[in-house]
Amino acid sequence: MRSPGTRRTATEARKAQIAAAAIAVLAERGYAETTFEAICEHAGLSSKRLITYHFSGKDQLFEAVVHQVVADAAAFMRPALQAATGARAQLEAFIRSNIAFVARHPAHVRAVQQIAFNKAPVGGRERDAAIARLVELFADGQRTGAFRTFDCTVMGAALRASIDTMADRVVDGLDPDVCADELVELFDRATRAEPPPAQGDRH
């Protein structure tokens, strides 16, 4: 008899397998053709009951897809963020590693786009959490004097929207390095603290 821990591990592995198959089918076939039957075929599952056992419907499955994409992106970006020291370096690392993830995982991007474009009611918590993390980064930079004074929520939402918009173009072939360079320059200029005036410039 399996222990509870073993059963839990097996369940999580099966759910991850199903989510990965859903990502691939969404990216390849689109939202309308991402059926449980198509996911079973891609995953090599014998019956769609293996999906409905874990997910009550498409919305719950697509919520798991979004969660998986966010988790994969976080794991990919973590080393760059951990290596960056200071708010400005953190901001650059966030942008560059996020764009690099998009370039290397186009199926993840296409899957989430298919869900969003078809207005599936999922992903709101992940989006809010992503903006909240940026708000924290900007607020920390303001406390240390690395960033000027601005509304951190507005800036966080603007950065998240910019990356999401450019993701589509990167997947379609835009050079990710060029994209990252431009976004780093744009948001560095938008956030950096103004240097104090030179002594001779004071009146």
mmCIF file of C-alpha atoms in Angstrom:
data_model
loop_
_atom_site.group_PDB
_atom_site.id
_atom_site.type_symbol
_atom_site.label_atom_id
_atom_site.label_comp_id
_atom_site.label_asym_id
_atom_site.label_seq_id
_atom_site.Cartn_x
_atom_site.Cartn_y
_atom_site.Cartn_z
ATOM 1 C CA MET A 1 0.000 0.000 0.000
ATOM 2 C CA ARG A 2 1.292 3.442 -0.920
ATOM 3 C CA SER A 3 2.019 5.899 1.855
ATOM 4 C CA PRO A 4 0.167 9.268 1.825
ATOM 5 C CA GLY A 5 3.392 10.988 0.795
ATOM 6 C CA THR A 6 3.914 8.625 -2.110
ATOM 7 C CA ARG A 7 0.302 9.062 -3.261
ATOM 8 C CA ARG A 8 0.652 12.845 -3.024
ATOM 9 C CA THR A 9 3.835 12.781 -5.085
ATOM 10 C CA ALA A 10 2.200 10.565 -7.711
ATOM 11 C CA THR A 11 -0.833 12.857 -7.859
ATOM 12 C CA GLU A 12 1.298 15.971 -8.301
ATOM 13 C CA ALA A 13 3.347 14.235 -10.997
ATOM 14 C CA ARG A 14 0.195 13.261 -12.888
ATOM 15 C CA LYS A 15 -1.224 16.783 -12.634
ATOM 16 C CA ALA A 16 2.075 18.224 -13.880
ATOM 17 C CA GLN A 17 2.039 15.755 -16.796
ATOM 18 C CA ILE A 18 -1.483 16.824 -17.732
ATOM 19 C CA ALA A 19 -0.645 20.540 -17.432
ATOM 20 C CA ALA A 20 2.444 20.096 -19.617
ATOM 21 C CA ALA A 21 0.360 18.305 -22.247
ATOM 22 C CA ALA A 22 -2.251 21.074 -22.101
ATOM 23 C CA ILE A 23 0.475 23.689 -22.656
ATOM 24 C CA ALA A 24 1.694 21.844 -25.745
ATOM 25 C CA VAL A 25 -1.804 21.361 -27.194
ATOM 26 C CA LEU A 26 -2.816 24.972 -26.541
ATOM 27 C CA ALA A 27 0.347 26.174 -28.279
ATOM 28 C CA GLU A 28 -0.019 23.834 -31.254
ATOM 29 C CA ARG A 29 -3.792 23.696 -31.826
ATOM 30 C CA GLY A 30 -5.290 26.705 -30.080
ATOM 31 C CA TYR A 31 -7.932 27.126 -27.417
ATOM 32 C CA ALA A 32 -10.921 25.657 -29.272
ATOM 33 C CA GLU A 33 -9.143 22.410 -30.116
ATOM 34 C CA THR A 34 -7.642 21.893 -26.680
ATOM 35 C CA THR A 35 -10.041 19.194 -25.586
ATOM 36 C CA PHE A 36 -9.511 16.562 -22.932
ATOM 37 C CA GLU A 37 -9.314 14.019 -25.754
ATOM 38 C CA ALA A 38 -6.517 15.978 -27.459
ATOM 39 C CA ILE A 39 -4.635 16.312 -24.179
ATOM 40 C CA CYS A 40 -4.983 12.570 -23.538
ATOM 41 C CA GLU A 41 -3.602 11.839 -26.986
ATOM 42 C CA HIS A 42 -0.614 14.120 -26.481
ATOM 43 C CA ALA A 43 0.119 12.837 -22.967
ATOM 44 C CA GLY A 44 -0.387 9.186 -23.872
ATOM 45 C CA LEU A 45 -3.197 8.756 -21.382
ATOM 46 C CA SER A 46 -5.692 5.928 -21.862
ATOM 47 C CA SER A 47 -8.809 7.862 -20.862
ATOM 48 C CA LYS A 48 -9.921 11.427 -20.229
ATOM 49 C CA ARG A 49 -11.134 10.181 -16.845
ATOM 50 C CA LEU A 50 -7.482 10.449 -15.811
ATOM 51 C CA ILE A 51 -7.896 14.189 -16.385
ATOM 52 C CA THR A 52 -11.338 14.645 -14.850
ATOM 53 C CA TYR A 53 -10.146 12.804 -11.742
ATOM 54 C CA HIS A 54 -7.749 15.701 -11.088
ATOM 55 C CA PHE A 55 -9.535 18.630 -12.763
ATOM 56 C CA SER A 56 -13.264 19.318 -12.616
ATOM 57 C CA GLY A 57 -13.270 21.142 -15.944
ATOM 58 C CA LYS A 58 -11.272 23.206 -18.437
ATOM 59 C CA ASP A 59 -11.199 26.308 -16.257
ATOM 60 C CA GLN A 60 -9.543 24.436 -13.408
ATOM 61 C CA LEU A 61 -7.089 22.802 -15.801
ATOM 62 C CA PHE A 62 -6.229 26.117 -17.428
ATOM 63 C CA GLU A 63 -5.706 27.641 -13.981
ATOM 64 C CA ALA A 64 -3.150 24.877 -13.418
ATOM 65 C CA VAL A 65 -1.561 25.689 -16.784
ATOM 66 C CA VAL A 66 -1.125 29.348 -15.842
ATOM 67 C CA HIS A 67 0.254 28.345 -12.441
ATOM 68 C CA GLN A 68 2.728 25.961 -14.121
ATOM 69 C CA VAL A 69 3.921 28.633 -16.559
ATOM 70 C CA VAL A 70 4.411 31.116 -13.711
ATOM 71 C CA ALA A 71 6.299 28.522 -11.659
ATOM 72 C CA ASP A 72 8.530 27.599 -14.603
ATOM 73 C CA ALA A 73 9.265 31.268 -15.299
ATOM 74 C CA ALA A 74 10.110 31.914 -11.643
ATOM 75 C CA ALA A 75 12.497 28.963 -11.547
ATOM 76 C CA PHE A 76 14.161 30.111 -14.771
ATOM 77 C CA MET A 77 14.548 33.709 -13.582
ATOM 78 C CA ARG A 78 15.623 32.974 -10.003
ATOM 79 C CA PRO A 79 19.397 32.581 -10.572
ATOM 80 C CA ALA A 80 19.653 35.937 -12.366
ATOM 81 C CA LEU A 81 17.622 37.709 -9.702
ATOM 82 C CA GLN A 82 19.613 36.152 -6.868
ATOM 83 C CA ALA A 83 22.878 37.243 -8.498
ATOM 84 C CA ALA A 84 21.748 40.885 -8.889
ATOM 85 C CA THR A 85 22.694 43.332 -6.133
ATOM 86 C CA GLY A 86 20.725 46.528 -5.670
ATOM 87 C CA ALA A 87 17.352 47.631 -7.028
ATOM 88 C CA ARG A 88 18.568 48.830 -10.430
ATOM 89 C CA ALA A 89 20.457 45.582 -11.038
ATOM 90 C CA GLN A 90 17.387 43.641 -9.865
ATOM 91 C CA LEU A 91 15.208 45.547 -12.321
ATOM 92 C CA GLU A 92 17.577 44.801 -15.210
ATOM 93 C CA ALA A 93 17.857 41.147 -14.219
ATOM 94 C CA PHE A 94 14.070 40.847 -14.014
ATOM 95 C CA ILE A 95 13.576 42.231 -17.516
ATOM 96 C CA ARG A 96 16.405 40.300 -19.170
ATOM 97 C CA SER A 97 15.605 36.957 -17.545
ATOM 98 C CA ASN A 98 11.888 37.319 -18.265
ATOM 99 C CA ILE A 99 12.502 38.033 -21.952
ATOM 100 C CA ALA A 100 14.998 35.149 -22.086
ATOM 101 C CA PHE A 101 12.361 32.820 -20.657
ATOM 102 C CA VAL A 102 9.908 33.931 -23.337
ATOM 103 C CA ALA A 103 12.464 33.286 -26.080
ATOM 104 C CA ARG A 104 13.316 29.809 -24.792
ATOM 105 C CA HIS A 105 9.782 28.686 -23.917
ATOM 106 C CA PRO A 106 7.519 29.903 -26.734
ATOM 107 C CA ALA A 107 4.945 27.162 -26.108
ATOM 108 C CA HIS A 108 4.416 28.464 -22.569
ATOM 109 C CA VAL A 109 3.794 31.949 -23.941
ATOM 110 C CA ARG A 110 1.422 30.776 -26.656
ATOM 111 C CA ALA A 111 -0.533 28.656 -24.185
ATOM 112 C CA VAL A 112 -1.138 31.562 -21.819
ATOM 113 C CA GLN A 113 -1.984 33.837 -24.748
ATOM 114 C CA GLN A 114 -4.610 31.377 -25.968
ATOM 115 C CA ILE A 115 -6.187 31.328 -22.520
ATOM 116 C CA ALA A 116 -6.114 35.132 -22.220
ATOM 117 C CA PHE A 117 -7.328 35.838 -25.778
ATOM 118 C CA ASN A 118 -10.322 33.588 -25.225
ATOM 119 C CA LYS A 119 -11.152 35.341 -21.978
ATOM 120 C CA ALA A 120 -10.979 32.240 -19.847
ATOM 121 C CA PRO A 121 -11.619 33.309 -16.228
ATOM 122 C CA VAL A 122 -8.204 32.242 -14.937
ATOM 123 C CA GLY A 123 -4.839 33.798 -14.165
ATOM 124 C CA GLY A 124 -6.021 36.845 -12.244
ATOM 125 C CA ARG A 125 -4.280 35.919 -8.999
ATOM 126 C CA GLU A 126 -0.997 35.193 -10.761
ATOM 127 C CA ARG A 127 -1.141 38.524 -12.620
ATOM 128 C CA ASP A 128 -1.878 40.449 -9.426
ATOM 129 C CA ALA A 129 0.936 38.615 -7.621
ATOM 130 C CA ALA A 130 3.380 39.412 -10.442
ATOM 131 C CA ILE A 131 2.563 43.120 -10.229
ATOM 132 C CA ALA A 132 2.796 43.006 -6.426
ATOM 133 C CA ARG A 133 6.352 41.632 -6.656
ATOM 134 C CA LEU A 134 7.315 44.488 -8.967
ATOM 135 C CA VAL A 135 5.696 46.994 -6.607
ATOM 136 C CA GLU A 136 7.880 45.591 -3.827
ATOM 137 C CA LEU A 137 11.002 45.900 -6.011
ATOM 138 C CA PHE A 138 10.227 49.514 -6.898
ATOM 139 C CA ALA A 139 9.349 50.436 -3.316
ATOM 140 C CA ASP A 140 12.631 48.950 -2.101
ATOM 141 C CA GLY A 141 14.509 50.964 -4.716
ATOM 142 C CA GLN A 142 12.803 54.136 -3.572
ATOM 143 C CA ARG A 143 13.714 53.426 0.054
ATOM 144 C CA THR A 144 17.390 52.992 -0.852
ATOM 145 C CA GLY A 145 17.446 56.038 -3.146
ATOM 146 C CA ALA A 146 18.065 54.024 -6.328
ATOM 147 C CA PHE A 147 14.708 55.078 -7.812
ATOM 148 C CA ARG A 148 12.941 58.408 -7.998
ATOM 149 C CA THR A 149 9.534 58.989 -6.455
ATOM 150 C CA PHE A 150 6.676 57.542 -8.521
ATOM 151 C CA ASP A 151 3.572 55.413 -8.088
ATOM 152 C CA CYS A 152 4.933 51.876 -7.709
ATOM 153 C CA THR A 153 1.662 50.205 -8.706
ATOM 154 C CA VAL A 154 1.442 52.188 -11.940
ATOM 155 C CA MET A 155 5.082 51.456 -12.771
ATOM 156 C CA GLY A 156 4.714 47.764 -11.920
ATOM 157 C CA ALA A 157 1.617 47.403 -14.092
ATOM 158 C CA ALA A 158 3.345 49.272 -16.936
ATOM 159 C CA LEU A 159 6.395 47.002 -16.822
ATOM 160 C CA ARG A 160 4.284 43.834 -16.648
ATOM 161 C CA ALA A 161 2.170 45.024 -19.590
ATOM 162 C CA SER A 162 5.269 45.947 -21.613
ATOM 163 C CA ILE A 163 6.830 42.511 -21.176
ATOM 164 C CA ASP A 164 3.543 40.759 -21.930
ATOM 165 C CA THR A 165 3.105 42.816 -25.099
ATOM 166 C CA MET A 166 6.652 42.195 -26.294
ATOM 167 C CA ALA A 167 6.393 38.470 -25.549
ATOM 168 C CA ASP A 168 4.174 38.029 -28.592
ATOM 169 C CA ARG A 169 6.756 39.731 -30.816
ATOM 170 C CA VAL A 170 9.668 37.785 -29.367
ATOM 171 C CA VAL A 171 7.825 34.515 -29.991
ATOM 172 C CA ASP A 172 7.232 35.703 -33.569
ATOM 173 C CA GLY A 173 10.951 36.284 -34.127
ATOM 174 C CA LEU A 174 11.969 39.633 -32.644
ATOM 175 C CA ASP A 175 15.552 39.451 -31.362
ATOM 176 C CA PRO A 176 15.164 38.921 -27.589
ATOM 177 C CA ASP A 177 18.438 40.698 -26.828
ATOM 178 C CA VAL A 178 17.315 43.800 -28.701
ATOM 179 C CA CYS A 179 13.965 43.694 -26.935
ATOM 180 C CA ALA A 180 15.574 43.299 -23.509
ATOM 181 C CA ASP A 181 18.077 46.100 -24.200
ATOM 182 C CA GLU A 182 15.304 48.525 -25.120
ATOM 183 C CA LEU A 183 13.110 47.641 -22.150
ATOM 184 C CA VAL A 184 16.031 47.885 -19.724
ATOM 185 C CA GLU A 185 16.926 51.321 -21.079
ATOM 186 C CA LEU A 186 13.303 52.482 -21.051
ATOM 187 C CA PHE A 187 12.559 51.470 -17.466
ATOM 188 C CA ASP A 188 15.965 52.490 -16.157
ATOM 189 C CA ARG A 189 15.345 56.003 -17.501
ATOM 190 C CA ALA A 190 11.789 55.973 -16.152
ATOM 191 C CA THR A 191 12.763 54.950 -12.617
ATOM 192 C CA ARG A 192 16.285 56.131 -11.869
ATOM 193 C CA ALA A 193 16.827 58.754 -9.191
ATOM 194 C CA GLU A 194 17.808 62.182 -10.469
ATOM 195 C CA PRO A 195 21.361 63.089 -9.461
ATOM 196 C CA PRO A 196 21.620 66.099 -7.168
ATOM 197 C CA PRO A 197 22.485 69.338 -8.969
ATOM 198 C CA ALA A 198 26.129 70.274 -9.169
ATOM 199 C CA GLN A 199 27.292 72.823 -6.627
ATOM 200 C CA GLY A 200 27.621 75.535 -9.259
ATOM 201 C CA ASP A 201 24.094 74.983 -10.511
ATOM 202 C CA ARG A 202 22.414 75.817 -7.199
ATOM 203 C CA HIS A 203 20.787 79.221 -6.844
#
